[in-house]
XYZ file of C-alpha atoms in Angstrom:
608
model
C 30.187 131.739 133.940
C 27.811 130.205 136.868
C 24.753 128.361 136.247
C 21.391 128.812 137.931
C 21.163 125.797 140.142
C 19.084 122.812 139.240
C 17.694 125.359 136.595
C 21.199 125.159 134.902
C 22.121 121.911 135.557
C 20.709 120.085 132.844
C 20.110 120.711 129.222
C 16.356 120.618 127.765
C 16.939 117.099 126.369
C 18.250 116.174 129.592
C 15.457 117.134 131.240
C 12.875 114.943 128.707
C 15.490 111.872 129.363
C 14.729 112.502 133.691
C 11.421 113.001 133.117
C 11.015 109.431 130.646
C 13.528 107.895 133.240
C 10.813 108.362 136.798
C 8.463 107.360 134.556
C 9.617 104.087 133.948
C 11.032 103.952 137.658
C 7.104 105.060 138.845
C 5.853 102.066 136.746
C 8.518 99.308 137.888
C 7.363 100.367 141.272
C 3.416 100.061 140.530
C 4.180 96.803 138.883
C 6.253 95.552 142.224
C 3.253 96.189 144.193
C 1.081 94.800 142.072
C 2.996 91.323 141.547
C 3.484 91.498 145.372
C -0.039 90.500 145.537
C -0.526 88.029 143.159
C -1.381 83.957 144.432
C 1.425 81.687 143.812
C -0.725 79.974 141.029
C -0.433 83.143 139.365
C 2.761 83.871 139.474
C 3.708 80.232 138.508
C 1.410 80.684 135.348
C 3.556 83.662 134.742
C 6.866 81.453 134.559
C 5.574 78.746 132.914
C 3.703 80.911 130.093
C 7.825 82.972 129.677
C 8.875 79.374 129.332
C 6.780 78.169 126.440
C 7.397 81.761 124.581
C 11.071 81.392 124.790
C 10.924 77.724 122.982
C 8.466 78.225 120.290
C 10.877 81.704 119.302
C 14.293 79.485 119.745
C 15.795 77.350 117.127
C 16.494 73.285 117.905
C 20.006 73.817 118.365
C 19.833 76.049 120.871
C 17.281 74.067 122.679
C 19.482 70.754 122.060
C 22.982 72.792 123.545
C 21.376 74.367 126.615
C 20.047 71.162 127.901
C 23.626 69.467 127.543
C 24.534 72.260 129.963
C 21.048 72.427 132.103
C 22.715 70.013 134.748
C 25.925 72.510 136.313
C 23.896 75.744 135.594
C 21.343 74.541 136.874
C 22.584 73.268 140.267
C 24.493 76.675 140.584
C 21.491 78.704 140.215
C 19.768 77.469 142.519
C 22.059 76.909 144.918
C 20.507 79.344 148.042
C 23.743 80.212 149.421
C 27.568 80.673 149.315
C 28.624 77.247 151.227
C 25.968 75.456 149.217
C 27.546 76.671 145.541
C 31.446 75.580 147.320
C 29.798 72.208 148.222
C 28.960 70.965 144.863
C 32.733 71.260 143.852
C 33.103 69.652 147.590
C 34.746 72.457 148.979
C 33.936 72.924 152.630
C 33.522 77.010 153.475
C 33.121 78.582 157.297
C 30.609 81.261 157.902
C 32.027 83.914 160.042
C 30.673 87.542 161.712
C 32.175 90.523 162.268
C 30.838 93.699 164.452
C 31.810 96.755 162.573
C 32.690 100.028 164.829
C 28.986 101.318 164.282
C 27.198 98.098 164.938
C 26.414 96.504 161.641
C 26.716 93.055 161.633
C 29.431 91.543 158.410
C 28.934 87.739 157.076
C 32.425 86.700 156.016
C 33.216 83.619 154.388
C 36.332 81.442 154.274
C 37.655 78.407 152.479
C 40.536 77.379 153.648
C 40.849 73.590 152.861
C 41.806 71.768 149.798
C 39.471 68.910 149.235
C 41.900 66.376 150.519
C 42.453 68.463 153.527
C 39.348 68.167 155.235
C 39.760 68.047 159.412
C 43.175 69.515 159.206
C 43.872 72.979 161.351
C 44.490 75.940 159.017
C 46.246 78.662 160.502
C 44.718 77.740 163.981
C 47.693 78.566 166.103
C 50.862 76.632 167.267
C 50.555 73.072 165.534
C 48.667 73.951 162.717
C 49.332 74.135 158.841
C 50.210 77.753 158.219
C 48.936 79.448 154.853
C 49.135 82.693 153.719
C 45.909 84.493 153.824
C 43.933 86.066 150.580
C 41.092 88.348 150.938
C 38.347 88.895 147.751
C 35.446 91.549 147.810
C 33.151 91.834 145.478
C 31.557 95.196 143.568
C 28.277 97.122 143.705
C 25.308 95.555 144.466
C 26.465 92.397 144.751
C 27.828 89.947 147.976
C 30.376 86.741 147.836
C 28.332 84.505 145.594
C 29.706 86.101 142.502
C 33.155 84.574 143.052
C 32.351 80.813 142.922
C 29.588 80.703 141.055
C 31.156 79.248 137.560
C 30.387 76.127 135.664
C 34.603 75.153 135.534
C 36.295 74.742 138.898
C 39.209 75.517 137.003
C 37.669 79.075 136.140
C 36.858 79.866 139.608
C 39.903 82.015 141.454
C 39.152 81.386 145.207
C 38.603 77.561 144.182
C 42.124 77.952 142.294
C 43.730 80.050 144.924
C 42.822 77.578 147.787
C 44.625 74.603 145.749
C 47.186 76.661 145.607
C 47.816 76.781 149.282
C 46.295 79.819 150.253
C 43.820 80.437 153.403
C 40.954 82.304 151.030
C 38.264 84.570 152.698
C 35.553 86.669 151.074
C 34.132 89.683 152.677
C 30.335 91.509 151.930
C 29.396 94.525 152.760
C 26.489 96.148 155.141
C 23.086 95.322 153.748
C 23.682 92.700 151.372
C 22.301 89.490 151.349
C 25.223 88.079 154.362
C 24.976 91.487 155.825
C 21.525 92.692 156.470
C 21.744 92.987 160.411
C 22.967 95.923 162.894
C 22.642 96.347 167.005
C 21.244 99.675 166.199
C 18.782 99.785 163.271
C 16.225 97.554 162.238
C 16.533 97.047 157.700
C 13.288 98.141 157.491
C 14.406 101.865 159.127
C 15.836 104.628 156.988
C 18.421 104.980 159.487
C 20.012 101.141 158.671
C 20.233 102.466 154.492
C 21.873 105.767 155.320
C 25.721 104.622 154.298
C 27.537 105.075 151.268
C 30.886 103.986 150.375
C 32.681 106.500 153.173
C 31.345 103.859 155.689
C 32.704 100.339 153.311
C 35.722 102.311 153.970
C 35.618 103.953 157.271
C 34.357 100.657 159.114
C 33.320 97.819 156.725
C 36.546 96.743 154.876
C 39.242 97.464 157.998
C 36.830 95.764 160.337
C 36.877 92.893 158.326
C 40.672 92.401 157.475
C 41.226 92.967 161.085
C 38.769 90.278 162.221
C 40.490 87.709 159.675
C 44.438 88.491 160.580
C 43.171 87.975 163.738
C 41.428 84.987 163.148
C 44.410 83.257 161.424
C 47.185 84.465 163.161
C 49.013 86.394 160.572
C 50.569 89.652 159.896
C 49.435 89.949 156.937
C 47.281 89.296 154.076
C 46.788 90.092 150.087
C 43.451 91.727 149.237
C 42.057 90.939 145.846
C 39.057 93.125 144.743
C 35.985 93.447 141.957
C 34.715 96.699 140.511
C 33.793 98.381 144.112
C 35.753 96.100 145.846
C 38.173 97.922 144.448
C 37.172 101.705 145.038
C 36.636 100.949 148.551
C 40.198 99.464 149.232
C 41.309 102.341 147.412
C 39.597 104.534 149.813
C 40.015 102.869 152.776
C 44.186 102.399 152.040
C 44.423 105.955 151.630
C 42.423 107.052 155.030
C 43.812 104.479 157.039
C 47.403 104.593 157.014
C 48.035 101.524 159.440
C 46.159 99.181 156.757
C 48.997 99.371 154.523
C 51.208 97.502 156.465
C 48.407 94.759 156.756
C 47.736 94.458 153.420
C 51.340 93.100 151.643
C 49.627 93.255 148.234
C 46.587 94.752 146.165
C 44.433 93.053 143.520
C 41.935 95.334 141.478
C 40.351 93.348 138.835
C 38.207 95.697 136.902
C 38.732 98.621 138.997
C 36.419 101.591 139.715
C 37.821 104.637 140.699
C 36.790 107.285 137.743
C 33.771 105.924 135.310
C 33.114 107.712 132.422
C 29.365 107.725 133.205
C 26.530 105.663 132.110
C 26.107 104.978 127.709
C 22.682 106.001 127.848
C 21.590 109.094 127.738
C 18.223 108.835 130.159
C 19.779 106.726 132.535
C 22.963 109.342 132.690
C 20.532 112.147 132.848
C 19.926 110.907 136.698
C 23.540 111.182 136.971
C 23.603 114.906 137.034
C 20.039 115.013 138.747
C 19.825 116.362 142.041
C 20.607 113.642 144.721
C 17.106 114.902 146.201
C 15.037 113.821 143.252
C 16.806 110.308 143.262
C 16.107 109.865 146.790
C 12.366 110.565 145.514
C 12.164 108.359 142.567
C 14.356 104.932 144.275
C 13.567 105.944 148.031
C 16.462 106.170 150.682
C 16.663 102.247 151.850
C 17.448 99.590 149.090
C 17.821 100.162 145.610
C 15.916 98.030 142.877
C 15.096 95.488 145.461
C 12.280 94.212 142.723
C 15.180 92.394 140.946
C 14.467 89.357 143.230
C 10.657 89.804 141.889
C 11.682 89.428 137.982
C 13.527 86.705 138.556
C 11.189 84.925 140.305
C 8.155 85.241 137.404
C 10.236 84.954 134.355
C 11.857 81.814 132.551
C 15.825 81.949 132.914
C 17.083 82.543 129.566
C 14.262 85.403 129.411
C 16.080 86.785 132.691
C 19.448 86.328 131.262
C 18.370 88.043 128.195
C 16.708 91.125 130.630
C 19.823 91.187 132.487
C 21.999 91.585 128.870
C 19.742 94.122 127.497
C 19.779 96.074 130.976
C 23.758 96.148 130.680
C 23.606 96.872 127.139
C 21.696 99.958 127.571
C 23.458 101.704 130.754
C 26.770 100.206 130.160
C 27.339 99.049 126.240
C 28.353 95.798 126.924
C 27.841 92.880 124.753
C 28.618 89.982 126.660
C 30.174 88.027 124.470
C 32.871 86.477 126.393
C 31.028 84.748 128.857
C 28.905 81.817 127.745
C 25.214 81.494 127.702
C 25.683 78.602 130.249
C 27.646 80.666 132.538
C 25.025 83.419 132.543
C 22.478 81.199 133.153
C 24.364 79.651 136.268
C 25.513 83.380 137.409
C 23.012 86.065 137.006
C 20.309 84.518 139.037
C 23.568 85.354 141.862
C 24.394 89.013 140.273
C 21.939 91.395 142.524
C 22.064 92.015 146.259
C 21.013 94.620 148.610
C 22.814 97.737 148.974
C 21.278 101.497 149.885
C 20.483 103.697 147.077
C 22.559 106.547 149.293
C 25.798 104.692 148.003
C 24.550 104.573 144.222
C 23.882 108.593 144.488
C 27.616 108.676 145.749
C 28.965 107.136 143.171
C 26.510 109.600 140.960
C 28.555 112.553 142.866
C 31.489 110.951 141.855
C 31.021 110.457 138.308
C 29.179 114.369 138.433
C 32.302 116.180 139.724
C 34.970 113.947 138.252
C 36.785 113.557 141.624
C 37.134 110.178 143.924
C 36.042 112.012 146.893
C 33.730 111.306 149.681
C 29.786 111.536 149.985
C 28.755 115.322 149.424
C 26.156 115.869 152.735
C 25.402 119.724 151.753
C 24.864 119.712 147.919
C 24.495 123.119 146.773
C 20.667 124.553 147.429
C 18.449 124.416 144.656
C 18.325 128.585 144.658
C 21.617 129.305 145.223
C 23.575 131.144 142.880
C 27.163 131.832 142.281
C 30.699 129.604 142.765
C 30.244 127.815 145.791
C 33.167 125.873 144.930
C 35.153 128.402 145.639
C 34.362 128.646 149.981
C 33.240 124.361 149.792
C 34.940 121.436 148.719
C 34.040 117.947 149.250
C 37.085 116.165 150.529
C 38.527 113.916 148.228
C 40.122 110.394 148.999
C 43.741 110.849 149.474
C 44.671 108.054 147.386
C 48.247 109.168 146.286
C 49.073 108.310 149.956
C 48.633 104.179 149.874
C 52.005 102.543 150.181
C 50.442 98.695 149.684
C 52.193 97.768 145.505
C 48.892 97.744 143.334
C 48.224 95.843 140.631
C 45.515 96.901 138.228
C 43.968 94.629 135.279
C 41.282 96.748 133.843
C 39.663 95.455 130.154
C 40.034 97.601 127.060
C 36.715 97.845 126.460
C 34.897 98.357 129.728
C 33.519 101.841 129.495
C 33.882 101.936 133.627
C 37.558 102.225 133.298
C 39.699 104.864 132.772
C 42.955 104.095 132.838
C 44.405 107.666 132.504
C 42.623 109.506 134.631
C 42.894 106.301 137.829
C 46.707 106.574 137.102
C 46.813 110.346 137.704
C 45.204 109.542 140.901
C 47.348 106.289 142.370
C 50.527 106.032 143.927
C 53.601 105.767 141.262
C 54.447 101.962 141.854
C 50.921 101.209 140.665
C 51.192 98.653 137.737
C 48.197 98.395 135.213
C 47.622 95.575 133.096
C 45.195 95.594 130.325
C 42.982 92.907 128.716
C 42.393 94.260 125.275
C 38.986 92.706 124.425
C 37.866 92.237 128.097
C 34.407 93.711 129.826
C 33.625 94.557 133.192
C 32.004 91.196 134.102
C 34.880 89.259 132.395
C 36.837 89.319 135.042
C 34.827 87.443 137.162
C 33.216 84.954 134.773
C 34.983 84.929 131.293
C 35.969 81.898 129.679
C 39.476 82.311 128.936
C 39.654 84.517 132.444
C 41.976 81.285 134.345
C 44.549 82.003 131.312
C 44.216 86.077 130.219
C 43.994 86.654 134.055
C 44.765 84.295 136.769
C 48.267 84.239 135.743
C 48.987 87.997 137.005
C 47.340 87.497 140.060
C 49.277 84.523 140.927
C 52.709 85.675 140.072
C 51.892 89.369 141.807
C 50.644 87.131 145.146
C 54.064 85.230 144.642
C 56.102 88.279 144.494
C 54.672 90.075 147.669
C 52.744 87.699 149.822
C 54.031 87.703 152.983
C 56.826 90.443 152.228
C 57.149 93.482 153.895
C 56.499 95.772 150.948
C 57.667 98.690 152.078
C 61.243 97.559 152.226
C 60.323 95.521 149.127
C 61.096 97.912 145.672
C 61.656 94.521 142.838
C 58.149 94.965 141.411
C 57.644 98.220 141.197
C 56.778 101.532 139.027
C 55.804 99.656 135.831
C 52.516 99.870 133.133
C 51.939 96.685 132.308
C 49.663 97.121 128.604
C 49.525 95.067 125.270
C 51.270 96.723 123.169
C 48.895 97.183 120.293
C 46.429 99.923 122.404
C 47.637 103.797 123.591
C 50.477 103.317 125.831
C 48.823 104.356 129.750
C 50.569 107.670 130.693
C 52.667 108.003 134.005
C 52.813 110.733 136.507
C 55.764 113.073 136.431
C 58.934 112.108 137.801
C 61.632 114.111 139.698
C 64.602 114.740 138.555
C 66.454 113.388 141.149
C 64.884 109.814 139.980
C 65.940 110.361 136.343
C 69.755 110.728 137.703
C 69.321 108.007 140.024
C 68.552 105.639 137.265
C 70.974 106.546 135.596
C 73.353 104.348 137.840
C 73.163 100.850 137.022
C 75.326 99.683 139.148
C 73.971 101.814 142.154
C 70.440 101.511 144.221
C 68.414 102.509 141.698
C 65.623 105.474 142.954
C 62.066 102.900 144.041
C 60.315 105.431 141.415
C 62.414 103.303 138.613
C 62.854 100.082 139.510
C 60.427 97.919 137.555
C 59.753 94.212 137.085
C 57.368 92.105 134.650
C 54.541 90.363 136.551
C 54.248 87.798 133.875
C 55.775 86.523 130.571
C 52.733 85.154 128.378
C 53.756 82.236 126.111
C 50.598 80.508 125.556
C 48.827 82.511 123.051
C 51.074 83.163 119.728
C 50.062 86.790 119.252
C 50.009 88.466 122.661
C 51.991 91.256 123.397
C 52.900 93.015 126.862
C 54.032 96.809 127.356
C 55.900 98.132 129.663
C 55.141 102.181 129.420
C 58.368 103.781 130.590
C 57.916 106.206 133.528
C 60.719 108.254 132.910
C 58.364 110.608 131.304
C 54.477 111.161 130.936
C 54.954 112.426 127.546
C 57.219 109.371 126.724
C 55.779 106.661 124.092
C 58.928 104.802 124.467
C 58.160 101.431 125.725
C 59.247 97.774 126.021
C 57.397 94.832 124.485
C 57.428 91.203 124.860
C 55.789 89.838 121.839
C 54.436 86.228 121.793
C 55.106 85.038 117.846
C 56.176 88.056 116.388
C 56.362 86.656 113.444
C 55.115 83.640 111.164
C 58.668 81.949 111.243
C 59.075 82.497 115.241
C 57.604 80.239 117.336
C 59.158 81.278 120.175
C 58.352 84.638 121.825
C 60.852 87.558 121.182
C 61.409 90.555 123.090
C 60.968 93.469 120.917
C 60.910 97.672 122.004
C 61.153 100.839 120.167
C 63.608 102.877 122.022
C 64.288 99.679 124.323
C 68.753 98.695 124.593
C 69.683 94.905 125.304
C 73.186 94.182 125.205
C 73.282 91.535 122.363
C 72.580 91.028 118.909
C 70.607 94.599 117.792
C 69.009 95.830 114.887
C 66.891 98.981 113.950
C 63.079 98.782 114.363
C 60.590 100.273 111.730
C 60.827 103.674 113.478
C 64.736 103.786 113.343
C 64.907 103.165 117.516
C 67.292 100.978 118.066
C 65.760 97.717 119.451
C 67.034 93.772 120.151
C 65.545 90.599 119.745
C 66.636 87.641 122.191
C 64.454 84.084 122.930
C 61.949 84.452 125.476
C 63.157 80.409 126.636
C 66.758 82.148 127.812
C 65.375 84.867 129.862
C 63.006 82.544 132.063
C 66.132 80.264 131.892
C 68.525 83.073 133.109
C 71.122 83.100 130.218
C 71.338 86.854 130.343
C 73.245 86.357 133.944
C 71.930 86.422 137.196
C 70.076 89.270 136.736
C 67.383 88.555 134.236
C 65.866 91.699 133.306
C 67.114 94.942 135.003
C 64.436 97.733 133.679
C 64.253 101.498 134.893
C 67.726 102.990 133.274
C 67.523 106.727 131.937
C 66.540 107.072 128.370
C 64.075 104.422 128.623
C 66.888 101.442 128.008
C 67.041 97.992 129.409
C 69.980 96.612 130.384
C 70.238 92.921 130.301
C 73.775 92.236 130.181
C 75.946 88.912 131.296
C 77.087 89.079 134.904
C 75.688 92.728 135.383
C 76.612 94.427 139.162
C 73.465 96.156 138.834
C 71.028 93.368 138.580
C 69.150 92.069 141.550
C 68.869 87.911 142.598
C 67.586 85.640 139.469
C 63.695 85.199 139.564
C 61.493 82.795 138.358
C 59.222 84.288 135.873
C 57.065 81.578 135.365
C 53.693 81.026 136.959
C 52.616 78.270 137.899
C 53.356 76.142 135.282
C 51.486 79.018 132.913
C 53.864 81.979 132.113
């Protein structure tokens, strides 16, 4: 049954929640302007006064441990820029531009030497050192600063990845704080804020990952995204089919393709609003450009403490795995620029369920009746992308939604979760260098440089501890459930499968392979760290899983195997290794097997 139109749209207490909401978006604005005039004297009265108020209400421990930490977080937070924050771990980064199609100008930043390789050529042409090439891009409202701004060097990935070997660049998007210039629009026009994600994708990210391959010299390069950074390479992979052969492998780290919506129940009320009454209450050029203005007037812990209530309240995060420290050092980097038009797209998104592009004619306020049925906002073909994908989402970041992104990807898209992980926590956690960095590094290993599409090893696989609701697959064919069948044939790419990673370091973690013979299937195979007290090496364990060995019957009654983790990285099973992707959700792992590919090393960097 239709709805009357913005009549319909909401419920009554929805309607209170709006109303509350532009209320306190009116008053943040009259408080702007009003700050905007105080004297500096003021305003440094202000900070001082939040200062004294936050020691008298904090305990002498607290004061004792933050000023054993003051010194790093300190530096980092104030650090003004992105080569400033790489230069006090004496990294040296380039600045770079790039002209997008429709004349915005992109700040780009690379860091491409070790610290003992200062002077040296990197991928400068014939007679230099040649590296392969990693691109990062960060998420909404937010520019390149959030990936180096941590208190360890060791926690920082595009420090990590550069000692590594790799050539590292980060990107930003149009109107951030490295991207706030275009040959057409001044920022202070409406015209320069009308873009939403359909022009990240359409212009920003290609134009960028052209201007670096061609920069370096390279075919291609691995892209490695945050949050947005990850919705727009979704996007732009599936409009641009020519990218995937650029792009050998992708990276989503916390990835946003489907959110749930917002936890509270004002803020989500602006969700479903019109995109008409946004534009009225945030304007149509920046959004919540006064974040610059709180942090100026109020002591940093205060801030920090703002900035965890604020994602508390829309999101229901906690924060607790990232240190007060590393707040302190990061937040003050969290905000940049972006237009409010791309917010109210991802509003249409999370409205109508679908990944699809910004919706220009939303349905008139007084029209009645199914509109749906003669208009439909085109969606982002993202079935089509070819480039191997590699999720690692966190179990509890209510962004995420595993089920609903898989229905949407490509079937060779692997998803790893991190049980007790957040949205931020993938950026600035403090275990994230060991519950993280090892998957990126062995999925840059396996395809860097490779011509994926010819490439099928590491494929078609759900990578999941085992303890959470197994991620469901898309349907398969039944001309890939008899090809799998085969062992000793080319197995059908929809089958073939290959672990990423084999944890060792922490005694109770477990990793699940969901089988994708079936999306109804809870069969699955588990390598569990320390199964039990007794065991202190990791065992492979499955319900429903076959290894040619020494068996024995699971709780359930599947028939499952146990074997040393130790003699599959040191290849005792053959050859082969692991073969995974047989019919009937077995594994094969047999001595000498035809059907196994070349041995691989599954460790990781000394970390497996």
């Amino acid at each position: 049954m239709a709805r009357v139109p913005f009549i319909g749209r909401l419920f009554w207490r929805e309607y209170l929640a709006l109303f509350g909401s532009l209320i306190l978006i009116f008053l943040e604005g009259f408080i702007r302007v009003i700050t905007l005039g105080l004297p500096q004297p003021i305003i440094r009265f202000c900070y001082n006064s939040s200062k004294s108020l936050f020691n008298l209400l904090s305990s002498p421990q607290g004061r004792e441990l933050r000023s054993t930490k003051k010194s790093i977080s300190t530096s980092i937070a104030q650090s003004p820029d992105f080569v400033d924050l790489c230069a006090l771990y004496g990294y040296y980064a380039e600045e770079h531009i790039v002209q997008t199609g429709d004349g915005y100008l992109l700040g780009l930043h690379r860091l491409g030497w070790k610290r003992s390789e200062e002077g040296l050529r990197i991928n400068a042409g014939e007679g230099s050192v040649r590296k392969k090439v990693v691109y990062l891009h960060h998420g909404l409202m937010m520019n390149s600063e959030v990936w180096v701004c941590l208190t360890e060097r060791e926690r920082c990935l595009p420090f990590t990845l550069v000692e590594k070997g790799y050539d590292v660049w980060l990107g930003n998007n149009r109107g951030n704080k490295y991207s706030k210039k275009s040959t057409r629009f001044p920022p202070s026009s409406t015209a320069f804020w009308d873009f939403s994600m359909d022009q990240f994708a359409f212009h920003d990210i290609p134009d960028s990952i052209d201007y670096v391959l061609k920069a370096t010299s390279q075919p291609t390069l691995s892209y490695i995204g945050f949050s947005q950074g990850t919705a727009q390479a979704f996007a732009t992979l599936s409009i641009h089919p020519a990218l995937n052969d650029k792009i050998d492998v992708f990276v989503a780290l916390a990835p946003a393709m489907a959110p749930a919506g917002l936890s509270d129940g004002v803020v989500n009320s602006l969700v479903k609003a019109s995109p008409e009454v946004i534009f009225l209450a945030l304007g149509r050029r920046s959004i919540l450009s006064s974040a610059t203005m709180w942090q100026t007037i109020l002591y940093p812990p205060i801030f920090t403490r703002v900035i965890d209530m604020s994602l508390s309240f829309l999101f229901g995060w906690t924060g607790r795995n990232i240190s007060a420290h590393q707040k302190l050092a990061a937040y003050p980097h969290l905000y940049s620029y972006t237009s409010t038009k791309s917010v109210v797209h991802w509003f249409q998104i999370i409205r109508n369920k679908s990944f699809q592009m910004y919706d220009d004619d939303v349905q008139a306020p007084l029209s009645i009746g199914a509109s749906d049925r003669y208009y439909k906002v085109a969606k982002f073909p993202t079935r089509n992308i070819k480039t191997p994908i590699v999720l690692m989402y966190g179990g509890s970041d209510s962004l995420v939604d595993i089920k609903v992104m898989l229905k949407e990807l490509p079937r060779h898209t692997i998803a790893k979760e991190i049980s007790h992980f957040e949205h931020l926590d993938f950026l600035w956690a403090q275990d994230v260098d060991q519950l993280v960095f090892p998957y990126v590094f062995a999925a840059l290993e396996e395809y860097a440089g490779r011509d994926h599409l010819k490439d099928i090893r590491f494929r078609y696989g759900h990578v999941k501890e085992s303890h959470h609701t197994l991620a469901q697959s898309p349907d398969y064919s039944e001309d890939d459930l008899s090809s799998a069948t085969d062992t000793g044939s080319q197995s059908s790419p929809a089958i073939r499968r290959t672990l990423i990673a084999l944890e060792q370091s922490t005694p109770r973690t477990a990793i699940t392979l969901a089988s994708p013979l079936s999306a109804s299937s809870t069969e699955a195979t588990t390598l569990s760290a320390g199964a039990a007290q007794d065991s202190p090496s990791p065992t492979v364990v499955g319900p429903g899983m076959l290894l040619r060995g020494n068996s024995r019957k699971n709780r359930s009654g599947s028939l499952a195997s146990t074997q040393n983790l130790e003699s599959l990285k040191k290849g005792r099973f053959g050859e082969g290794g692991i073969s995974l992707g047989t019919s009937k959700a077995t594994v094969s792992a047999a001595t000498g097997s035809p059907a196994m590919g070349p041995k691989r090393d599954m460790s990781t960097s000394g970390k497996t």
